[in-house]
Amino acid sequence: MDQTPAALFDAFEQDFRHIINSISEKLEGSGKNQLGEQRKAALRKVEIELDEADDIVSQLEVEIQGIPQSVKLPYNTRLKQAKADLNKYKKLSKDLHSQAARSDLLGGFKSGTSNSDDPYGERSDRTRLLAGTETLNDGSRRIAGSTSLALETENHGADILRTLRGQREQIENSRNTLETADTHIDRASGTIKGMIRQMYKQRIILSGLGVFFVVLVLTILYFKLVR
């Protein structure tokens, strides 16, 4: 199996599209007409699939970092489209959850029996309705908070990936600098060795000249003094 970043990106994107199509079928296709517990089960399944799709988008962000800049533009476009589709179905799922909760609340209110002789019956029903509405609003706030946290985590992960990439480039630059320094050191070492050899040659020549002059002086003295 091809393990290049581009090939992995394609594979993860294919998995993402499969999950998105499943979500679309449940929210906008045949699953849209389901009612009651079937609808609730479908929405729970959508939540699980949205989490899986979210994880795949995070993996797409990781893989795109390794794609060369020369061919990266279409992959960036595909990643943006994947994020847009994910956010679209997150919002749609949230709205449908709210509608389902509101429908259950209003259905329970309408099906409840009220004793006309009980002066507190209507007030009790209204209290339950207000409490249910508050619970629904609280759930919506929690969902919004979770979505915001997920987006912050996603941005933080992208920042970490950019930082790691910058550090990798710095390491590669340092390695190239060290290789260049090694080349210069090798050249300098060769130059120094040549200078040392030249120094030895000059020393031998000077020693030979010294011996020659000593012999010459001794010869001259011999002829002057002895003869």
mmCIF file of C-alpha atoms in Angstrom:
data_model
loop_
_atom_site.group_PDB
_atom_site.id
_atom_site.type_symbol
_atom_site.label_atom_id
_atom_site.label_comp_id
_atom_site.label_asym_id
_atom_site.label_seq_id
_atom_site.Cartn_x
_atom_site.Cartn_y
_atom_site.Cartn_z
ATOM 1 C CA MET A 1 0.000 0.000 0.000
ATOM 2 C CA ASP A 2 1.285 3.455 -0.930
ATOM 3 C CA GLN A 3 2.185 5.258 2.299
ATOM 4 C CA THR A 4 2.941 8.691 0.807
ATOM 5 C CA PRO A 5 1.080 11.649 2.383
ATOM 6 C CA ALA A 6 -0.933 12.224 -0.816
ATOM 7 C CA ALA A 7 -2.044 8.569 -0.997
ATOM 8 C CA LEU A 8 -2.968 8.534 2.700
ATOM 9 C CA PHE A 9 -4.872 11.787 2.235
ATOM 10 C CA ASP A 10 -6.886 10.200 -0.603
ATOM 11 C CA ALA A 11 -7.637 7.109 1.502
ATOM 12 C CA PHE A 12 -8.779 9.119 4.528
ATOM 13 C CA GLU A 13 -10.868 11.400 2.326
ATOM 14 C CA GLN A 14 -12.607 8.368 0.830
ATOM 15 C CA ASP A 15 -13.471 7.132 4.336
ATOM 16 C CA PHE A 16 -14.704 10.622 5.206
ATOM 17 C CA ARG A 17 -16.986 10.744 2.161
ATOM 18 C CA HIS A 18 -18.417 7.341 3.026
ATOM 19 C CA ILE A 19 -19.306 8.529 6.540
ATOM 20 C CA ILE A 20 -20.699 11.852 5.276
ATOM 21 C CA ASN A 21 -22.939 10.026 2.797
ATOM 22 C CA SER A 22 -24.225 7.839 5.642
ATOM 23 C CA ILE A 23 -24.931 10.936 7.758
ATOM 24 C CA SER A 24 -26.664 12.675 4.847
ATOM 25 C CA GLU A 25 -28.882 9.637 4.306
ATOM 26 C CA LYS A 26 -29.962 9.670 7.967
ATOM 27 C CA LEU A 27 -30.528 13.430 8.204
ATOM 28 C CA GLU A 28 -31.731 14.348 4.728
ATOM 29 C CA GLY A 29 -32.596 11.068 2.972
ATOM 30 C CA SER A 30 -34.856 8.174 3.881
ATOM 31 C CA GLY A 31 -34.002 8.502 7.587
ATOM 32 C CA LYS A 32 -35.640 11.931 7.643
ATOM 33 C CA ASN A 33 -39.108 10.358 7.738
ATOM 34 C CA GLN A 34 -38.405 8.187 10.777
ATOM 35 C CA LEU A 35 -40.303 8.940 13.957
ATOM 36 C CA GLY A 36 -40.067 8.214 17.657
ATOM 37 C CA GLU A 37 -37.379 5.889 18.919
ATOM 38 C CA GLN A 38 -36.162 5.081 15.402
ATOM 39 C CA ARG A 39 -35.448 8.769 14.819
ATOM 40 C CA LYS A 40 -33.663 9.076 18.153
ATOM 41 C CA ALA A 41 -31.520 6.023 17.407
ATOM 42 C CA ALA A 42 -30.652 7.458 13.989
ATOM 43 C CA LEU A 43 -29.614 10.778 15.573
ATOM 44 C CA ARG A 44 -27.434 8.955 18.124
ATOM 45 C CA LYS A 45 -25.779 7.065 15.284
ATOM 46 C CA VAL A 46 -25.209 10.377 13.500
ATOM 47 C CA GLU A 47 -23.432 11.749 16.569
ATOM 48 C CA ILE A 48 -21.058 8.763 16.564
ATOM 49 C CA GLU A 49 -20.412 9.145 12.837
ATOM 50 C CA LEU A 50 -19.796 12.890 13.234
ATOM 51 C CA ASP A 51 -17.125 12.123 15.844
ATOM 52 C CA GLU A 52 -15.510 9.664 13.427
ATOM 53 C CA ALA A 53 -15.647 12.232 10.609
ATOM 54 C CA ASP A 54 -14.106 14.827 12.922
ATOM 55 C CA ASP A 55 -11.205 12.471 13.681
ATOM 56 C CA ILE A 56 -10.675 11.839 9.965
ATOM 57 C CA VAL A 57 -10.554 15.590 9.240
ATOM 58 C CA SER A 58 -7.870 15.920 11.912
ATOM 59 C CA GLN A 59 -5.925 13.132 10.188
ATOM 60 C CA LEU A 60 -6.327 14.920 6.838
ATOM 61 C CA GLU A 61 -4.742 18.013 8.408
ATOM 62 C CA VAL A 62 -1.800 15.872 9.526
ATOM 63 C CA GLU A 63 -1.272 14.240 6.124
ATOM 64 C CA ILE A 64 -1.522 17.496 4.165
ATOM 65 C CA GLN A 65 1.532 18.827 6.009
ATOM 66 C CA GLY A 66 3.719 16.284 4.204
ATOM 67 C CA ILE A 67 2.420 17.019 0.676
ATOM 68 C CA PRO A 68 4.865 19.087 -1.465
ATOM 69 C CA GLN A 69 3.913 22.720 -2.001
ATOM 70 C CA SER A 70 3.937 22.284 -5.781
ATOM 71 C CA VAL A 71 0.864 20.015 -5.660
ATOM 72 C CA LYS A 72 -0.668 21.113 -2.361
ATOM 73 C CA LEU A 73 -3.297 23.609 -3.615
ATOM 74 C CA PRO A 74 -6.009 21.102 -4.705
ATOM 75 C CA TYR A 75 -5.548 19.174 -1.450
ATOM 76 C CA ASN A 76 -6.109 22.391 0.540
ATOM 77 C CA THR A 77 -9.331 22.944 -1.413
ATOM 78 C CA ARG A 78 -10.511 19.389 -0.681
ATOM 79 C CA LEU A 79 -9.676 19.802 3.019
ATOM 80 C CA LYS A 80 -11.687 23.044 3.205
ATOM 81 C CA GLN A 81 -14.637 21.313 1.535
ATOM 82 C CA ALA A 82 -14.443 18.435 4.015
ATOM 83 C CA LYS A 83 -14.473 20.888 6.928
ATOM 84 C CA ALA A 84 -17.433 22.757 5.412
ATOM 85 C CA ASP A 85 -19.415 19.511 4.980
ATOM 86 C CA LEU A 86 -18.597 18.437 8.536
ATOM 87 C CA ASN A 87 -19.703 21.778 10.019
ATOM 88 C CA LYS A 88 -22.874 21.686 7.898
ATOM 89 C CA TYR A 89 -23.967 18.314 9.258
ATOM 90 C CA LYS A 90 -22.911 19.189 12.799
ATOM 91 C CA LYS A 91 -25.247 22.175 12.670
ATOM 92 C CA LEU A 92 -28.028 20.152 11.043
ATOM 93 C CA SER A 93 -27.663 17.401 13.645
ATOM 94 C CA LYS A 94 -27.772 19.953 16.451
ATOM 95 C CA ASP A 95 -30.953 21.511 15.015
ATOM 96 C CA LEU A 96 -32.638 18.128 14.618
ATOM 97 C CA HIS A 97 -31.692 17.150 18.181
ATOM 98 C CA SER A 98 -33.305 20.384 19.392
ATOM 99 C CA GLN A 99 -36.415 19.728 17.311
ATOM 100 C CA ALA A 100 -36.693 16.172 18.627
ATOM 101 C CA ALA A 101 -36.328 17.313 22.233
ATOM 102 C CA ARG A 102 -38.902 20.067 21.718
ATOM 103 C CA SER A 103 -41.292 17.623 20.066
ATOM 104 C CA ASP A 104 -40.972 15.197 22.988
ATOM 105 C CA LEU A 105 -41.539 18.010 25.437
ATOM 106 C CA LEU A 106 -44.606 19.379 23.689
ATOM 107 C CA GLY A 107 -45.952 15.869 23.070
ATOM 108 C CA GLY A 108 -45.700 15.021 26.739
ATOM 109 C CA PHE A 109 -47.387 18.272 27.626
ATOM 110 C CA LYS A 110 -50.280 17.690 25.221
ATOM 111 C CA SER A 111 -50.783 14.054 26.248
ATOM 112 C CA GLY A 112 -50.823 14.865 29.959
ATOM 113 C CA THR A 113 -54.217 14.906 31.685
ATOM 114 C CA SER A 114 -55.225 17.789 33.814
ATOM 115 C CA ASN A 115 -57.874 17.636 36.485
ATOM 116 C CA SER A 116 -60.192 20.627 36.006
ATOM 117 C CA ASP A 117 -60.987 20.519 39.717
ATOM 118 C CA ASP A 118 -57.290 20.991 40.563
ATOM 119 C CA PRO A 119 -56.516 24.728 40.586
ATOM 120 C CA TYR A 120 -52.792 23.939 40.428
ATOM 121 C CA GLY A 121 -53.002 21.590 37.438
ATOM 122 C CA GLU A 122 -52.434 24.235 34.759
ATOM 123 C CA ARG A 123 -49.656 25.878 36.762
ATOM 124 C CA SER A 124 -47.971 22.505 37.237
ATOM 125 C CA ASP A 125 -48.070 21.826 33.485
ATOM 126 C CA ARG A 126 -46.659 25.287 32.755
ATOM 127 C CA THR A 127 -43.892 24.731 35.301
ATOM 128 C CA ARG A 128 -42.962 21.442 33.667
ATOM 129 C CA LEU A 129 -42.963 23.106 30.262
ATOM 130 C CA LEU A 130 -40.704 25.922 31.474
ATOM 131 C CA ALA A 131 -38.387 23.406 33.156
ATOM 132 C CA GLY A 132 -38.251 21.344 29.977
ATOM 133 C CA THR A 133 -37.492 24.443 27.897
ATOM 134 C CA GLU A 134 -34.693 25.402 30.288
ATOM 135 C CA THR A 135 -33.294 21.873 30.060
ATOM 136 C CA LEU A 136 -33.391 22.121 26.258
ATOM 137 C CA ASN A 137 -31.633 25.486 26.314
ATOM 138 C CA ASP A 138 -29.033 24.122 28.713
ATOM 139 C CA GLY A 139 -28.406 21.185 26.372
ATOM 140 C CA SER A 140 -28.019 23.583 23.453
ATOM 141 C CA ARG A 141 -25.499 25.621 25.429
ATOM 142 C CA ARG A 142 -23.530 22.484 26.281
ATOM 143 C CA ILE A 143 -23.509 21.427 22.638
ATOM 144 C CA ALA A 144 -22.321 24.903 21.616
ATOM 145 C CA GLY A 145 -19.602 24.749 24.283
ATOM 146 C CA SER A 146 -18.483 21.320 23.123
ATOM 147 C CA THR A 147 -18.370 22.499 19.515
ATOM 148 C CA SER A 148 -16.324 25.534 20.495
ATOM 149 C CA LEU A 149 -13.918 23.359 22.499
ATOM 150 C CA ALA A 150 -13.559 20.974 19.559
ATOM 151 C CA LEU A 151 -12.739 23.865 17.232
ATOM 152 C CA GLU A 152 -10.193 25.258 19.694
ATOM 153 C CA THR A 153 -8.602 21.808 20.015
ATOM 154 C CA GLU A 154 -8.491 21.510 16.235
ATOM 155 C CA ASN A 155 -6.800 24.906 15.889
ATOM 156 C CA HIS A 156 -4.355 24.058 18.671
ATOM 157 C CA GLY A 157 -3.482 20.778 16.947
ATOM 158 C CA ALA A 158 -2.902 22.615 13.659
ATOM 159 C CA ASP A 159 -0.605 25.103 15.467
ATOM 160 C CA ILE A 160 1.379 22.212 16.958
ATOM 161 C CA LEU A 161 1.759 20.638 13.528
ATOM 162 C CA ARG A 162 3.002 23.933 12.082
ATOM 163 C CA THR A 163 5.468 24.291 14.958
ATOM 164 C CA LEU A 164 6.760 20.745 14.462
ATOM 165 C CA ARG A 165 7.163 21.372 10.767
ATOM 166 C CA GLY A 166 9.145 24.556 11.462
ATOM 167 C CA GLN A 167 11.383 22.659 13.887
ATOM 168 C CA ARG A 168 11.937 19.934 11.310
ATOM 169 C CA GLU A 169 12.970 22.542 8.737
ATOM 170 C CA GLN A 170 15.369 24.086 11.267
ATOM 171 C CA ILE A 171 16.913 20.665 11.938
ATOM 172 C CA GLU A 172 17.305 20.058 8.210
ATOM 173 C CA ASN A 173 18.924 23.488 7.773
ATOM 174 C CA SER A 174 21.296 22.770 10.663
ATOM 175 C CA ARG A 175 22.214 19.428 9.108
ATOM 176 C CA ASN A 176 22.940 21.119 5.767
ATOM 177 C CA THR A 177 25.068 23.715 7.551
ATOM 178 C CA LEU A 178 27.041 20.975 9.332
ATOM 179 C CA GLU A 179 27.612 19.155 6.046
ATOM 180 C CA THR A 180 28.906 22.389 4.493
ATOM 181 C CA ALA A 181 31.148 22.964 7.522
ATOM 182 C CA ASP A 182 32.513 19.415 7.208
ATOM 183 C CA THR A 183 33.356 20.079 3.556
ATOM 184 C CA HIS A 184 35.211 23.288 4.482
ATOM 185 C CA ILE A 185 37.038 21.503 7.306
ATOM 186 C CA ASP A 186 38.148 18.747 4.921
ATOM 187 C CA ARG A 187 39.445 21.344 2.481
ATOM 188 C CA ALA A 188 41.238 23.245 5.249
ATOM 189 C CA SER A 189 42.731 19.982 6.538
ATOM 190 C CA GLY A 190 44.079 19.192 3.050
ATOM 191 C CA THR A 191 45.565 22.686 2.789
ATOM 192 C CA ILE A 192 47.260 22.378 6.183
ATOM 193 C CA LYS A 193 48.687 18.952 5.276
ATOM 194 C CA GLY A 194 50.104 20.443 2.068
ATOM 195 C CA MET A 195 51.676 23.289 4.019
ATOM 196 C CA ILE A 196 53.218 20.807 6.460
ATOM 197 C CA ARG A 197 54.697 18.789 3.599
ATOM 198 C CA GLN A 198 56.059 21.966 2.036
ATOM 199 C CA MET A 199 57.597 22.949 5.386
ATOM 200 C CA TYR A 200 59.353 19.585 5.664
ATOM 201 C CA LYS A 201 60.694 19.974 2.143
ATOM 202 C CA GLN A 202 62.024 23.447 2.928
ATOM 203 C CA ARG A 203 63.574 22.153 6.155
ATOM 204 C CA ILE A 204 65.358 19.340 4.265
ATOM 205 C CA ILE A 205 66.615 21.792 1.636
ATOM 206 C CA LEU A 206 67.888 24.197 4.297
ATOM 207 C CA SER A 207 69.551 21.329 6.167
ATOM 208 C CA GLY A 208 71.256 20.225 2.932
ATOM 209 C CA LEU A 209 72.442 23.743 2.257
ATOM 210 C CA GLY A 210 73.788 24.008 5.799
ATOM 211 C CA VAL A 211 75.722 20.745 5.451
ATOM 212 C CA PHE A 212 77.057 21.878 2.083
ATOM 213 C CA PHE A 213 78.317 25.172 3.461
ATOM 214 C CA VAL A 214 79.903 23.451 6.485
ATOM 215 C CA VAL A 215 81.721 20.996 4.219
ATOM 216 C CA LEU A 216 82.772 23.862 1.960
ATOM 217 C CA VAL A 217 84.166 25.879 4.846
ATOM 218 C CA LEU A 218 86.012 22.865 6.250
ATOM 219 C CA THR A 219 87.470 22.144 2.811
ATOM 220 C CA ILE A 220 88.642 25.723 2.417
ATOM 221 C CA LEU A 221 90.167 25.704 5.889
ATOM 222 C CA TYR A 222 91.884 22.395 5.138
ATOM 223 C CA PHE A 223 93.530 23.744 2.018
ATOM 224 C CA LYS A 224 94.455 27.005 3.744
ATOM 225 C CA LEU A 225 95.879 25.550 6.936
ATOM 226 C CA VAL A 226 97.259 22.176 5.945
ATOM 227 C CA ARG A 227 98.745 23.001 2.582
#
